[in-house]
Short mmCIF file of C-alpha atoms in Angstrom, two decimals:
data_model
loop_
_atom_site.label_atom_id
_atom_site.label_comp_id
_atom_site.label_asym_id
_atom_site.label_seq_id
_atom_site.Cartn_x
_atom_site.Cartn_y
_atom_site.Cartn_z
CA MET A 37 50.39 15.16 -44.97
CA ALA A 38 48.57 18.25 -43.67
CA LEU A 39 45.16 19.75 -44.37
CA GLY A 40 45.20 23.42 -45.20
CA LEU A 41 42.62 25.76 -45.06
CA THR A 42 43.44 28.37 -47.18
CA ALA A 43 41.39 31.73 -47.78
CA ALA A 44 39.83 32.07 -51.48
CA LEU A 45 40.35 35.14 -53.34
CA ALA A 46 36.83 35.27 -54.56
CA LEU A 47 33.56 33.30 -53.78
CA SER A 48 30.11 33.20 -55.93
CA GLY A 49 27.03 31.70 -55.55
CA CYS A 50 26.23 28.93 -52.92
CA ASN A 51 25.77 25.41 -52.31
CA LYS A 52 22.80 23.47 -52.92
CA ASP A 53 20.89 22.01 -50.11
CA SER A 54 22.49 18.81 -48.70
CA THR A 55 20.69 15.34 -49.66
CA ALA A 56 20.04 13.32 -46.23
CA ASP A 57 19.45 10.01 -45.40
CA ALA A 58 16.40 8.65 -43.43
CA ASN A 59 17.89 9.96 -40.22
CA GLY A 60 18.17 13.40 -41.57
CA ASN A 61 22.03 13.06 -41.79
CA GLY A 62 23.54 14.31 -45.02
CA THR A 63 26.65 16.32 -46.27
CA PRO A 64 27.19 20.01 -45.10
CA ASP A 65 24.70 22.38 -46.80
CA ALA A 66 25.28 26.15 -47.83
CA GLN A 67 24.65 27.25 -44.29
CA GLU A 68 27.43 24.92 -42.86
CA THR A 69 29.78 25.82 -45.48
CA ALA A 70 32.33 28.65 -44.37
CA GLN A 71 32.79 31.66 -46.54
CA GLY A 72 36.30 32.48 -47.79
CA LEU A 73 37.83 28.93 -46.72
CA THR A 74 38.30 25.92 -48.92
CA VAL A 75 39.39 22.57 -48.08
CA ALA A 76 42.74 21.45 -49.80
CA GLY A 77 44.33 18.18 -49.45
CA GLU A 78 42.59 15.85 -46.97
CA TRP A 79 39.84 15.85 -44.23
CA PRO A 80 41.68 16.34 -41.11
CA LEU A 81 40.04 13.48 -38.97
CA THR A 82 40.42 10.67 -41.81
CA GLY A 83 42.95 11.69 -44.06
CA GLU A 84 40.93 11.38 -46.76
CA PRO A 85 40.95 13.52 -50.02
CA ALA A 86 38.89 16.46 -49.82
CA LYS A 87 37.65 19.26 -52.11
CA GLY A 88 35.58 22.28 -52.08
CA LYS A 89 34.73 24.17 -49.02
CA THR A 90 35.44 23.31 -45.57
CA PRO A 91 32.16 23.14 -42.96
CA ARG A 92 31.91 26.86 -41.33
CA HIS A 93 31.61 25.03 -38.03
CA PRO A 94 34.55 23.69 -36.00
CA VAL A 95 35.12 19.93 -35.06
CA MET A 96 32.35 18.93 -32.69
CA ILE A 97 33.19 16.37 -29.89
CA VAL A 98 30.33 14.74 -28.45
CA LYS A 99 30.76 12.31 -25.17
CA ILE A 100 28.79 9.48 -25.48
CA ASP A 101 28.03 6.72 -22.77
CA ASN A 102 29.51 3.69 -23.40
CA THR A 103 27.53 1.11 -20.99
CA ALA A 104 24.59 -1.14 -21.83
CA SER A 105 22.41 1.51 -20.60
CA SER A 106 23.20 3.71 -23.42
CA SER A 107 21.83 1.30 -26.02
CA PRO A 108 20.73 2.00 -28.50
CA GLN A 109 23.57 4.72 -29.14
CA GLN A 110 22.73 7.09 -32.03
CA GLY A 111 24.99 8.76 -34.35
CA LEU A 112 28.10 6.50 -34.35
CA GLY A 113 28.16 5.78 -37.72
CA ARG A 114 28.35 9.29 -39.22
CA ALA A 115 31.44 10.03 -36.98
CA ASP A 116 34.89 10.79 -38.35
CA LEU A 117 36.94 9.43 -35.39
CA ILE A 118 36.20 8.11 -31.86
CA THR A 119 38.35 7.86 -28.76
CA GLU A 120 37.51 5.60 -25.73
CA GLU A 121 38.61 6.47 -22.26
CA LEU A 122 38.76 4.81 -18.79
CA VAL A 123 36.20 6.38 -16.56
CA GLU A 124 35.06 5.73 -13.11
CA GLY A 125 33.80 2.42 -12.01
CA GLY A 126 35.97 0.36 -14.80
CA SER A 127 33.69 1.58 -17.47
CA THR A 128 34.62 3.71 -20.43
CA ARG A 129 33.10 6.63 -22.28
CA LEU A 130 33.31 7.64 -25.89
CA ALA A 131 34.44 10.80 -27.24
CA VAL A 132 32.97 10.85 -30.60
CA PHE A 133 34.54 13.51 -33.42
CA PHE A 134 31.90 15.15 -36.13
CA TYR A 135 33.17 17.31 -38.82
CA LYS A 136 32.56 16.09 -42.31
CA HIS A 137 28.86 14.80 -41.39
CA VAL A 138 26.41 16.48 -38.75
CA PRO A 139 23.91 14.08 -37.67
CA ASN A 140 20.73 15.18 -36.33
CA ARG A 141 20.72 13.25 -33.35
CA VAL A 142 23.74 11.79 -31.27
CA GLY A 143 23.63 10.33 -27.71
CA PRO A 144 23.05 9.50 -25.39
CA VAL A 145 25.35 12.51 -24.16
CA ARG A 146 27.33 12.48 -20.86
CA SER A 147 29.66 14.48 -18.87
CA MET A 148 33.02 15.69 -19.30
CA ARG A 149 36.11 14.84 -17.92
CA ALA A 150 39.65 16.33 -17.58
CA THR A 151 41.04 13.65 -19.87
CA ASP A 152 39.18 15.39 -22.87
CA ILE A 153 41.59 18.44 -22.86
CA GLY A 154 44.16 16.55 -24.37
CA ILE A 155 41.62 14.73 -26.84
CA VAL A 156 39.92 18.02 -27.84
CA LYS A 157 42.51 20.75 -27.89
CA PRO A 158 44.27 19.29 -30.90
CA ALA A 159 41.55 19.21 -33.30
CA LYS A 160 40.57 23.03 -32.06
CA ALA A 161 37.12 21.28 -31.40
CA VAL A 162 33.98 22.28 -29.09
CA LEU A 163 33.19 19.79 -26.38
CA VAL A 164 29.38 18.85 -26.18
CA ALA A 165 28.86 17.08 -22.75
CA SER A 166 25.85 16.92 -20.31
CA GLY A 167 28.08 18.84 -17.63
CA GLY A 168 30.67 18.15 -15.40
CA ALA A 169 32.17 18.17 -11.88
CA PRO A 170 33.30 21.55 -10.86
CA PRO A 171 36.98 20.92 -10.78
CA THR A 172 36.43 19.47 -14.65
CA VAL A 173 34.43 22.53 -15.66
CA ARG A 174 37.12 24.87 -14.55
CA ARG A 175 39.87 22.84 -16.00
CA ILE A 176 37.87 22.71 -19.19
CA LYS A 177 37.38 26.71 -19.16
CA ASP A 178 41.01 27.23 -18.37
CA ALA A 179 42.33 25.49 -21.23
CA GLY A 180 40.53 27.69 -23.22
CA ILE A 181 37.73 24.94 -24.60
CA THR A 182 34.42 26.07 -25.54
CA SER A 183 31.76 23.49 -23.95
CA PHE A 184 28.17 23.19 -24.55
CA THR A 185 26.33 21.54 -21.79
CA GLU A 186 22.50 20.67 -21.11
CA GLY A 187 20.46 23.62 -21.92
CA ALA A 188 22.57 24.64 -24.95
CA THR A 189 20.78 24.71 -28.43
CA GLY A 190 19.84 21.36 -29.73
CA TYR A 191 19.38 19.15 -26.47
CA SER A 192 16.59 17.31 -25.59
CA ARG A 193 15.34 14.51 -23.24
CA ASP A 194 13.81 11.27 -24.74
CA THR A 195 11.21 10.50 -22.26
CA SER A 196 11.36 6.75 -23.18
CA ARG A 197 14.47 6.45 -21.94
CA SER A 198 15.53 6.53 -18.17
CA ALA A 199 17.98 9.56 -17.13
CA PRO A 200 20.65 10.06 -17.16
CA TYR A 201 21.02 8.10 -20.26
CA ASN A 202 18.17 10.02 -22.26
CA LEU A 203 20.01 13.26 -23.11
CA PHE A 204 20.40 13.77 -27.09
CA MET A 205 21.89 16.36 -29.14
CA ASP A 206 20.66 17.56 -32.50
CA LEU A 207 24.31 18.58 -33.91
CA LYS A 208 22.79 20.18 -37.14
CA LYS A 209 21.03 22.81 -34.83
CA LEU A 210 24.20 23.39 -32.77
CA SER A 211 26.32 23.56 -35.85
CA HIS A 212 24.42 26.86 -36.85
CA GLN A 213 25.13 28.18 -33.66
CA VAL A 214 28.84 27.83 -33.72
CA LYS A 215 31.63 29.03 -36.09
CA ALA A 216 34.93 27.61 -36.97
CA LYS A 217 37.54 30.19 -36.14
CA ASP A 218 41.08 28.34 -36.86
CA ARG A 219 42.92 26.18 -39.26
CA VAL A 220 42.25 22.58 -38.35
CA ASP A 221 45.18 20.37 -38.58
CA SER A 222 45.35 16.28 -39.22
CA TYR A 223 44.63 14.87 -36.14
CA LEU A 224 46.66 12.01 -36.78
CA PRO A 225 49.58 11.56 -38.82
CA PHE A 226 47.86 9.92 -42.03
CA GLY A 227 49.71 8.76 -44.93
CA SER A 228 49.29 5.84 -47.45
CA ALA A 229 48.63 2.14 -46.52
CA LYS A 230 51.35 1.18 -48.92
CA ASP A 231 53.69 2.93 -46.64
CA LEU A 232 52.75 0.96 -43.64
CA PRO A 233 55.34 -1.58 -42.27
CA LYS A 234 54.37 -5.33 -42.83
CA GLY A 235 53.57 -6.09 -39.06
CA GLN A 236 52.43 -9.31 -37.90
CA PRO A 237 48.87 -10.96 -38.69
CA ALA A 238 46.26 -10.00 -36.22
CA LYS A 239 42.63 -11.12 -36.97
CA GLY A 240 41.31 -8.93 -33.91
CA LEU A 241 42.06 -7.79 -30.61
CA ALA A 242 41.00 -7.50 -26.98
CA ALA A 243 41.78 -3.93 -25.76
CA THR A 244 41.28 -4.27 -21.66
CA PHE A 245 40.54 -1.05 -19.89
CA SER A 246 39.71 -2.83 -16.41
CA GLY A 247 38.49 -5.75 -14.66
CA GLY A 248 34.92 -4.79 -15.82
CA HIS A 249 35.46 -3.82 -19.22
CA THR A 250 37.26 -5.15 -22.44
CA THR A 251 36.53 -3.99 -26.03
CA ASN A 252 36.76 -6.67 -28.19
CA TRP A 253 37.57 -6.17 -32.35
CA THR A 254 37.25 -8.27 -35.05
CA PHE A 255 38.71 -7.74 -38.69
CA ALA A 256 36.60 -8.74 -41.81
CA GLY A 257 36.15 -7.38 -45.37
CA GLY A 258 38.48 -4.48 -44.80
CA LYS A 259 36.93 -2.86 -41.65
CA TYR A 260 37.01 -3.36 -38.02
CA THR A 261 33.82 -4.54 -36.10
CA ASN A 262 33.17 -3.89 -32.47
CA GLN A 263 32.04 -6.84 -30.55
CA ASN A 264 30.98 -4.81 -27.54
CA SER A 265 28.81 -1.99 -29.48
CA PHE A 266 25.89 -0.74 -27.84
CA ALA A 267 24.93 1.44 -31.16
CA ALA A 268 21.82 1.15 -33.15
CA SER A 269 21.55 -1.43 -35.74
CA GLY A 270 22.92 0.00 -39.08
CA ASP A 271 24.73 2.85 -37.13
CA GLN A 272 27.98 1.24 -35.89
CA PHE A 273 30.97 2.71 -36.65
CA ARG A 274 33.12 0.32 -38.23
CA PRO A 275 36.75 1.63 -38.70
CA ASP A 276 39.68 0.99 -41.31
CA ASN A 277 42.30 1.39 -38.33
CA VAL A 278 42.06 0.63 -34.17
CA LEU A 279 45.07 2.40 -32.96
CA VAL A 280 45.91 1.48 -29.50
CA LEU A 281 47.90 3.69 -27.40
CA ARG A 282 49.05 2.88 -23.66
CA VAL A 283 48.65 5.90 -21.48
CA ARG A 284 49.21 6.68 -17.85
CA VAL A 285 46.11 7.14 -15.69
CA GLY A 286 45.98 9.17 -12.31
CA ASP A 287 43.53 10.43 -10.10
CA ALA A 288 41.09 13.25 -11.22
CA GLY A 289 40.95 14.32 -7.09
CA TYR A 290 37.02 13.72 -6.62
CA LYS A 291 34.57 10.81 -6.63
CA ASP A 292 31.49 10.48 -8.56
CA PRO A 293 28.00 10.30 -6.54
CA ALA A 294 28.49 6.85 -5.92
CA GLY A 295 31.65 7.04 -4.38
CA ASN A 296 33.88 5.83 -7.03
CA PRO A 297 37.40 7.63 -7.51
CA VAL A 298 37.26 9.18 -10.55
CA PRO A 299 40.23 8.42 -12.97
CA GLU A 300 42.05 10.68 -15.33
CA THR A 301 43.98 9.54 -18.61
CA LYS A 302 47.14 11.46 -19.30
CA PHE A 303 46.84 11.87 -22.78
CA THR A 304 50.42 13.51 -23.02
CA GLY A 305 53.85 12.35 -22.89
CA SER A 306 54.93 9.13 -24.58
CA GLY A 307 54.23 5.38 -24.74
CA SER A 308 53.92 2.12 -26.79
CA ALA A 309 51.53 1.91 -29.67
CA MET A 310 49.72 -0.74 -31.59
CA LEU A 311 48.34 0.26 -35.06
CA PHE A 312 45.83 -2.36 -36.56
CA HIS A 313 44.91 -2.20 -40.20
CA GLY A 314 44.19 -4.93 -42.77
CA GLY A 315 44.41 -7.75 -40.61
CA ARG A 316 47.66 -7.06 -39.39
CA VAL A 317 49.33 -5.00 -36.44
CA VAL A 318 52.25 -2.81 -36.45
CA ARG A 319 53.90 -1.94 -33.20
CA GLY A 320 55.79 1.30 -32.18
CA THR A 321 55.64 4.14 -29.76
CA TRP A 322 53.59 7.71 -29.61
CA LYS A 323 54.30 11.09 -28.63
CA LYS A 324 52.06 13.99 -27.58
CA SER A 325 51.76 17.31 -25.96
CA LEU A 326 48.68 18.64 -24.05
CA ASP A 327 47.61 20.53 -27.41
CA SER A 328 49.57 18.94 -30.05
CA THR A 329 48.43 15.98 -32.31
CA VAL A 330 50.03 12.59 -31.92
CA SER A 331 53.37 11.53 -33.58
CA LEU A 332 53.81 7.58 -34.02
CA SER A 333 56.93 6.08 -35.11
CA THR A 334 59.22 2.74 -35.32
CA ARG A 335 62.57 2.08 -34.84
CA ALA A 336 62.77 2.34 -38.71
CA GLY A 337 61.34 5.77 -38.74
CA LYS A 338 57.73 7.65 -38.72
CA LEU A 339 54.44 5.48 -38.47
CA PRO A 340 51.83 6.73 -40.70
CA VAL A 341 48.09 5.95 -40.28
CA PRO A 342 46.35 4.65 -43.26
CA ALA A 343 43.53 7.31 -44.29
CA GLY A 344 40.10 6.21 -43.07
CA HIS A 345 38.48 6.18 -40.10
CA THR A 346 39.91 5.37 -36.87
CA TRP A 347 39.12 4.22 -33.43
CA VAL A 348 41.66 5.30 -30.50
CA GLU A 349 41.99 3.19 -27.90
CA LEU A 350 43.32 5.13 -24.65
CA VAL A 351 44.37 1.73 -22.80
CA PRO A 352 46.13 2.14 -19.42
CA GLN A 353 49.54 1.09 -18.79
CA SER A 354 48.75 0.03 -15.36
CA GLY A 355 45.66 -2.11 -15.05
CA GLY A 356 44.93 -2.49 -18.80
CA ASN A 357 45.87 -4.99 -21.30
CA VAL A 358 45.91 -5.92 -25.14
CA THR A 359 45.61 -9.32 -26.43
CA ILE A 360 45.96 -9.95 -30.07
CA THR A 361 43.73 -12.73 -32.02
CA LYS A 362 46.37 -13.99 -34.32
#
């Protein structure tokens, strides 16, 4: 099921201003709506039904810290999709996707990694990160990815926090500066939950990235809850699906300021996959090239991801582990 962005033959009038919640987060307003484009079918990051005009801005992916120092993270509750990746020191970092909703404040924003190339390109997204090591910045640029680092429109420092965990981005401001240029294909192979194989009971899971970090999930009320979340109260991302992809991890070729080797997740090739939905788990395999979307399959055929919000865990094949709670 694909999202089509089709040219409209004629447009007239404009949308009313968006309604926003207490945090200034709302649906796209007239200034954020593409002229001459309509959404047909589904939102590309959730597979949910879509009507009307597509946002005029591209998908925006923000790199957000995922350690205790990031607490409280802000903006996660308005995200469409989140990917968790391994970084140096055994910690993880989040690549948070925003498209349907554009929060005023997200962060704390941290630096980019070469891993982000395989995450960002399939969404034709722009990358919002504090900066990056010179080798990584060059690779991101050579990959044709537009990045917005500290100093760009929307960035600010929160003086009540300590650096480097005090950098935040006003995505609404940035969205007025960047225009969508390309059609956005469905990021995952979305489908109907009724077409999902039965699988096995799974009340939760533990995704281990390293000896120092495990992300624990529990299922209740139709949603998954991250037991390790550093998000602000009421701003947690509670997905309908947790998709675990076992990936190869190599060496990025440089060290962080503390002397830790920087890992690089290879979000290409193939590997085993586990799709958690509705308190059950279905096992399969995944396949992906650097700039293509992910394909999922079982021995019986294609594996659809039920429409809704998804958290993608890029768990290392070596040194990582996944434990299922039955």
